[in-house]
XYZ file of C-alpha atoms in Angstrom:
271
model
C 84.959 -29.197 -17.843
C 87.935 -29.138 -15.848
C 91.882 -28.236 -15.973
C 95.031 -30.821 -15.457
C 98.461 -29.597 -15.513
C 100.886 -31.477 -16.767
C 104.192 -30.888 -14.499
C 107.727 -31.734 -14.746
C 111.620 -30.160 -14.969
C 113.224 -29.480 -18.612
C 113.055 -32.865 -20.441
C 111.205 -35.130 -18.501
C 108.297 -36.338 -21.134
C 105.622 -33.672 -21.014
C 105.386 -33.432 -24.643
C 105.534 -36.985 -24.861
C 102.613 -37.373 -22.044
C 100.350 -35.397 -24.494
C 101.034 -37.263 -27.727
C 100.583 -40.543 -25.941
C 97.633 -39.515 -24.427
C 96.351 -37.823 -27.635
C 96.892 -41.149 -29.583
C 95.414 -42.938 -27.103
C 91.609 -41.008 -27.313
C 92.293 -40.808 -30.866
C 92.012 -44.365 -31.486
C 89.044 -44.418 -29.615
C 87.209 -42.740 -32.251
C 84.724 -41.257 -29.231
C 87.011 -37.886 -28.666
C 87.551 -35.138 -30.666
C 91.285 -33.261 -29.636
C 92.682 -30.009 -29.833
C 96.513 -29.728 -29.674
C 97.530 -26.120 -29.241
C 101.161 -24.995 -29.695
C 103.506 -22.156 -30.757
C 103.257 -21.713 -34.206
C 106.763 -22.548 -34.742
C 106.353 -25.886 -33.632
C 102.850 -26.864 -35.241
C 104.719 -28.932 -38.531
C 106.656 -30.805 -36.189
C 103.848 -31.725 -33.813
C 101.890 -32.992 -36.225
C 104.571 -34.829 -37.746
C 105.226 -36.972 -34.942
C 102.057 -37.936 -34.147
C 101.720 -39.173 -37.953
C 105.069 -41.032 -37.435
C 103.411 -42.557 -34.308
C 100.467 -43.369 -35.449
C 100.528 -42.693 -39.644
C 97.102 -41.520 -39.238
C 94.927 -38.700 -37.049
C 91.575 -38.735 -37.109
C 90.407 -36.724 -34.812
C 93.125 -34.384 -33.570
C 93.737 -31.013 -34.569
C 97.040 -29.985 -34.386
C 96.780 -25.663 -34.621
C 98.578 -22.796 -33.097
C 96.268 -19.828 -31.690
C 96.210 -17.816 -34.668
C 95.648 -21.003 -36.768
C 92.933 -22.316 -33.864
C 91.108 -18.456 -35.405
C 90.880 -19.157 -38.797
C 89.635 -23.208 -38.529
C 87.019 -21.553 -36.083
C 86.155 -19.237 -38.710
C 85.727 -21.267 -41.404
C 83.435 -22.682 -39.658
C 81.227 -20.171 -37.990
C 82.144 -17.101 -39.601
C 84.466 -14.421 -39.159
C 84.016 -10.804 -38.941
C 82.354 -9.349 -42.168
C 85.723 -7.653 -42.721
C 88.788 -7.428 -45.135
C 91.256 -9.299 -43.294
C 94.551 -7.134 -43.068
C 97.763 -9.255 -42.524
C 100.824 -8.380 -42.409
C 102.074 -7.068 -45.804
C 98.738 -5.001 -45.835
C 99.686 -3.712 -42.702
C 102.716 -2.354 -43.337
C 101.385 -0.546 -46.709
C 98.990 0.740 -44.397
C 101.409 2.364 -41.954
C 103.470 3.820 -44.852
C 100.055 5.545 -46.005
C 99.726 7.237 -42.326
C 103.242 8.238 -41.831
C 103.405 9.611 -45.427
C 100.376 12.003 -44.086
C 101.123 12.766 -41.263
C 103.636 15.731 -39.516
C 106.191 13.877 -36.942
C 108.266 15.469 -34.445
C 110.433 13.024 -33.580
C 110.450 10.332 -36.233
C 110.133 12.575 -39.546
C 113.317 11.938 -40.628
C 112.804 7.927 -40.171
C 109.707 7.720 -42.517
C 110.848 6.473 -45.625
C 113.251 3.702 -43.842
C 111.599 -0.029 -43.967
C 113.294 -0.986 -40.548
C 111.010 1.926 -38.927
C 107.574 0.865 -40.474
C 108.452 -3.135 -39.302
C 109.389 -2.045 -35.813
C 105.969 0.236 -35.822
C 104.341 -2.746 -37.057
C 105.773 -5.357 -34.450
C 105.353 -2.390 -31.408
C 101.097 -1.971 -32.364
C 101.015 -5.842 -32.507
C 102.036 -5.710 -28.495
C 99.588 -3.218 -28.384
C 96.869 -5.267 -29.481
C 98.518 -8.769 -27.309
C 98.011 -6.620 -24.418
C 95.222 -4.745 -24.769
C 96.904 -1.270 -24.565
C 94.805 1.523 -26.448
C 95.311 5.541 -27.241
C 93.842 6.642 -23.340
C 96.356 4.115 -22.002
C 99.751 5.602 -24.222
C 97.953 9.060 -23.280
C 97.797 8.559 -19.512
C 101.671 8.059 -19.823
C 102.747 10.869 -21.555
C 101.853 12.436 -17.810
C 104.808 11.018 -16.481
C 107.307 11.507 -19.063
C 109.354 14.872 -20.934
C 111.769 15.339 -23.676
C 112.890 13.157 -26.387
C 111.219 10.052 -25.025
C 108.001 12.183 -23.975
C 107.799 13.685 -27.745
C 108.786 9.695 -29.118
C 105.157 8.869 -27.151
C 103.464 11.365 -28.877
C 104.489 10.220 -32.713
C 103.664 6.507 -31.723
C 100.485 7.943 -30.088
C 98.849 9.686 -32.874
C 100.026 7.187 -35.382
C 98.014 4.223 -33.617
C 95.208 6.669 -33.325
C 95.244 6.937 -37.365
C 96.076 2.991 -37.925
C 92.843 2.179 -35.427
C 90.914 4.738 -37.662
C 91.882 3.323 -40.625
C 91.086 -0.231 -39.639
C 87.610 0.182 -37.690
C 86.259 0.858 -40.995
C 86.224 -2.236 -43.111
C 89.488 -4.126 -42.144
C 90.193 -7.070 -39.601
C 93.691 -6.780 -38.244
C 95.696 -9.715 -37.972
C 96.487 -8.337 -34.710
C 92.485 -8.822 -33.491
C 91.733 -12.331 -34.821
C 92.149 -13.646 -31.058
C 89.960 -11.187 -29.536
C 87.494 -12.041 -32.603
C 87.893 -15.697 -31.869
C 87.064 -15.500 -28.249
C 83.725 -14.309 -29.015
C 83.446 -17.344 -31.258
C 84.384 -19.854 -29.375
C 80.953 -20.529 -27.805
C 79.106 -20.608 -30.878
C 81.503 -23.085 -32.093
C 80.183 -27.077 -32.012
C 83.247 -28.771 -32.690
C 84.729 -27.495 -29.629
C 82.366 -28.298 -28.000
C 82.937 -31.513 -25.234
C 86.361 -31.305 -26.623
C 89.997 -32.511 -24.663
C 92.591 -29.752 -25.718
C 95.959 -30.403 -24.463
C 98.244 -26.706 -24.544
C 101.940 -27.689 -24.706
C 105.396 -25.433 -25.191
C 104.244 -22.010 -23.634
C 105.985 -20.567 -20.874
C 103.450 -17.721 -21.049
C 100.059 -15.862 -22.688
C 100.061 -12.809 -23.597
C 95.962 -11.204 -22.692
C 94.420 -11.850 -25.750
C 95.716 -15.626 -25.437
C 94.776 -15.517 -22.147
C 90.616 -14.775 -23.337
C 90.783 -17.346 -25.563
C 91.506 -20.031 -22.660
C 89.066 -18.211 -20.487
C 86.358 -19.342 -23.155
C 88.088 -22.957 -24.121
C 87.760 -23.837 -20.543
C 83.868 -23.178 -20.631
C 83.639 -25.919 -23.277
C 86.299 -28.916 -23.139
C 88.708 -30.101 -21.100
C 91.990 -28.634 -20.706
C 95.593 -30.352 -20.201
C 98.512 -27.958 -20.087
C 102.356 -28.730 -19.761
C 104.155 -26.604 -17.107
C 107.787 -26.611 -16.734
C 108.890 -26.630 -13.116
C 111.828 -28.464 -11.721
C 111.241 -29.955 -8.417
C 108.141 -32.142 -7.803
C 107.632 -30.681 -4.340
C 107.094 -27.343 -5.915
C 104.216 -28.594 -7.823
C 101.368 -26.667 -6.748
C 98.899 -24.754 -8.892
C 98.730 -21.668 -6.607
C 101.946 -19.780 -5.842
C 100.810 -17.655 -2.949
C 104.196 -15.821 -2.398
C 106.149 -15.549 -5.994
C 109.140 -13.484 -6.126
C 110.351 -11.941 -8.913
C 113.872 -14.093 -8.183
C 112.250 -17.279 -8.736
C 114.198 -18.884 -11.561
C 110.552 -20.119 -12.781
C 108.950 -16.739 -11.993
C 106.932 -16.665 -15.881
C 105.348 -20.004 -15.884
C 104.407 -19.631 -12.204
C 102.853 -16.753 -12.688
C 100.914 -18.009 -15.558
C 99.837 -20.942 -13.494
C 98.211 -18.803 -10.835
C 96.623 -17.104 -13.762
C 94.712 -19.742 -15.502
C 94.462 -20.877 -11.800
C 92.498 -17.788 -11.210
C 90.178 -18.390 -14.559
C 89.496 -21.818 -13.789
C 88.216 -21.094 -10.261
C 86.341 -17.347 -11.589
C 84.525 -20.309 -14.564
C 83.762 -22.364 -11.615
C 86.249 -25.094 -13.510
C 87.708 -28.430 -11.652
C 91.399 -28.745 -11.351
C 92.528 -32.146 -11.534
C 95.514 -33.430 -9.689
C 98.918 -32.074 -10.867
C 99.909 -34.882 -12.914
C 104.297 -34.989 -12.129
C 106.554 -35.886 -14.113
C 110.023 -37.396 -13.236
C 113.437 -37.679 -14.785
């Protein structure tokens, strides 16, 4: 198992690097590959390795979310309703028709509130923030924005009551996944290549903590000058004008040595 990043400043071929290499083992016939990327861009990554090729046999092109349910399908899922998004936001409805708001009571009944609840306990769930944590604020705070806390507070506590019960929140299909991963045999000995992320939010984060246990990992950084190549970044500032995916490098730099994972030689890219 090991790690290779895949370096280079803004244009200079890293997507390119992984589709060529991609088609490359996958006209062997001997690999099986894992291309992981935003979910916006999925469609159009598969479509140009098609165009390149007209064929993939053995590549999966997925996003995270998409990675969950082809895992799923083939080892099972959680023995739960799945709840997406649509069922989500009937759900919230339900809690803040019975419940008694201080803050929020007069924004109830308006759409815009229940989507921006919705998107807010999806964060939640990307970075693992629960009840104690929102609780062990409220500490620190007073007034309007101390009493706003409280609302969003008690209404998680109700939508995490709800769910635990028989429901599978589209919000917890990475965690879910990350548990899966190891029972998973297609995965298994497989070469993912991770292109078109800046950063990870936690739960992304877990799932590449147990992907690295399995197959070999290839992952696209962009980083302007070759000389600043590295994959620790012992004194990051804040300032740096590539502060995210620096930081995210000395993250996954950080799982790969905790998994005991090699990390090949930065391959650089030039303009």
């Amino acid at each position: 198992m090991s790690l290779t990043y895949i370096m280079g400043a803004p244009s200079t071929g890293k997507t390119k690097f992984c589709i060529d290499k991609i088609l490359e083992l996958d006209a062997s016939q001997k690999e099986k590959i894992l291309f992981i990327v935003p979910e916006q861009f999925s469609l159009s990554a598969e479509k140009e390795l098609v165009a390149k090729k007209g064929a993939i046999i053995n590549t999966q092109v997925l996003s995270f979310n998409r990675l969950s349910f082809y895992i799923f399908s083939e080892v099972g899922g959680a023995n739960k309703i799945l709840l997406e998004n649509i069922g989500k936001n009937i759900l919230l409805k339900k809690i803040l028709a019975e419940s008694k708001l201080n803050f929020f009571d007069k924004s109830i009944n308006k759409s815009s509130f229940i989507d921006s609840l919705s998107d807010l306990i999806s964060e939640f769930y990307k970075y693992r923030i629960n009840t104690d944590d929102l609780g062990s604020c409220l500490n620190y705070l007073s007034g309007e924005l101390k009493n706003k806390l409280i609302d969003i507070k008690m209404i998680y506590k109700k939508y995490n009551d709800y769910i635990k019960q028989k429901y599978l929140s589209i919000d917890d299909i990475l965690d879910v996944l990350a548990k899966k991963i190891s029972q998973s045999k297609y995965l298994r000995n497989i070469k993912i290549f991770i292109d078109g992320f800046d950063n990870f939010n936690q739960q992304e984060y877990n799932v590449i903590d147990e992907l690295m246990k399995i197959g070999d990992i290839f992952l696209t950084a962009t980083i302007n000058l070759e000389q600043d190549h590295k994959i620790n970044y012992f004194d990051l500032k804040l300032t740096d004008p590539y502060y995210q995916i620096k930081n995210t490098v000395n993250n996954l730099t950080k799982l790969a040595e905790k998994n005991k994972i090699n990390i090949n030689k930065i391959k650089s890219l030039k303009e």
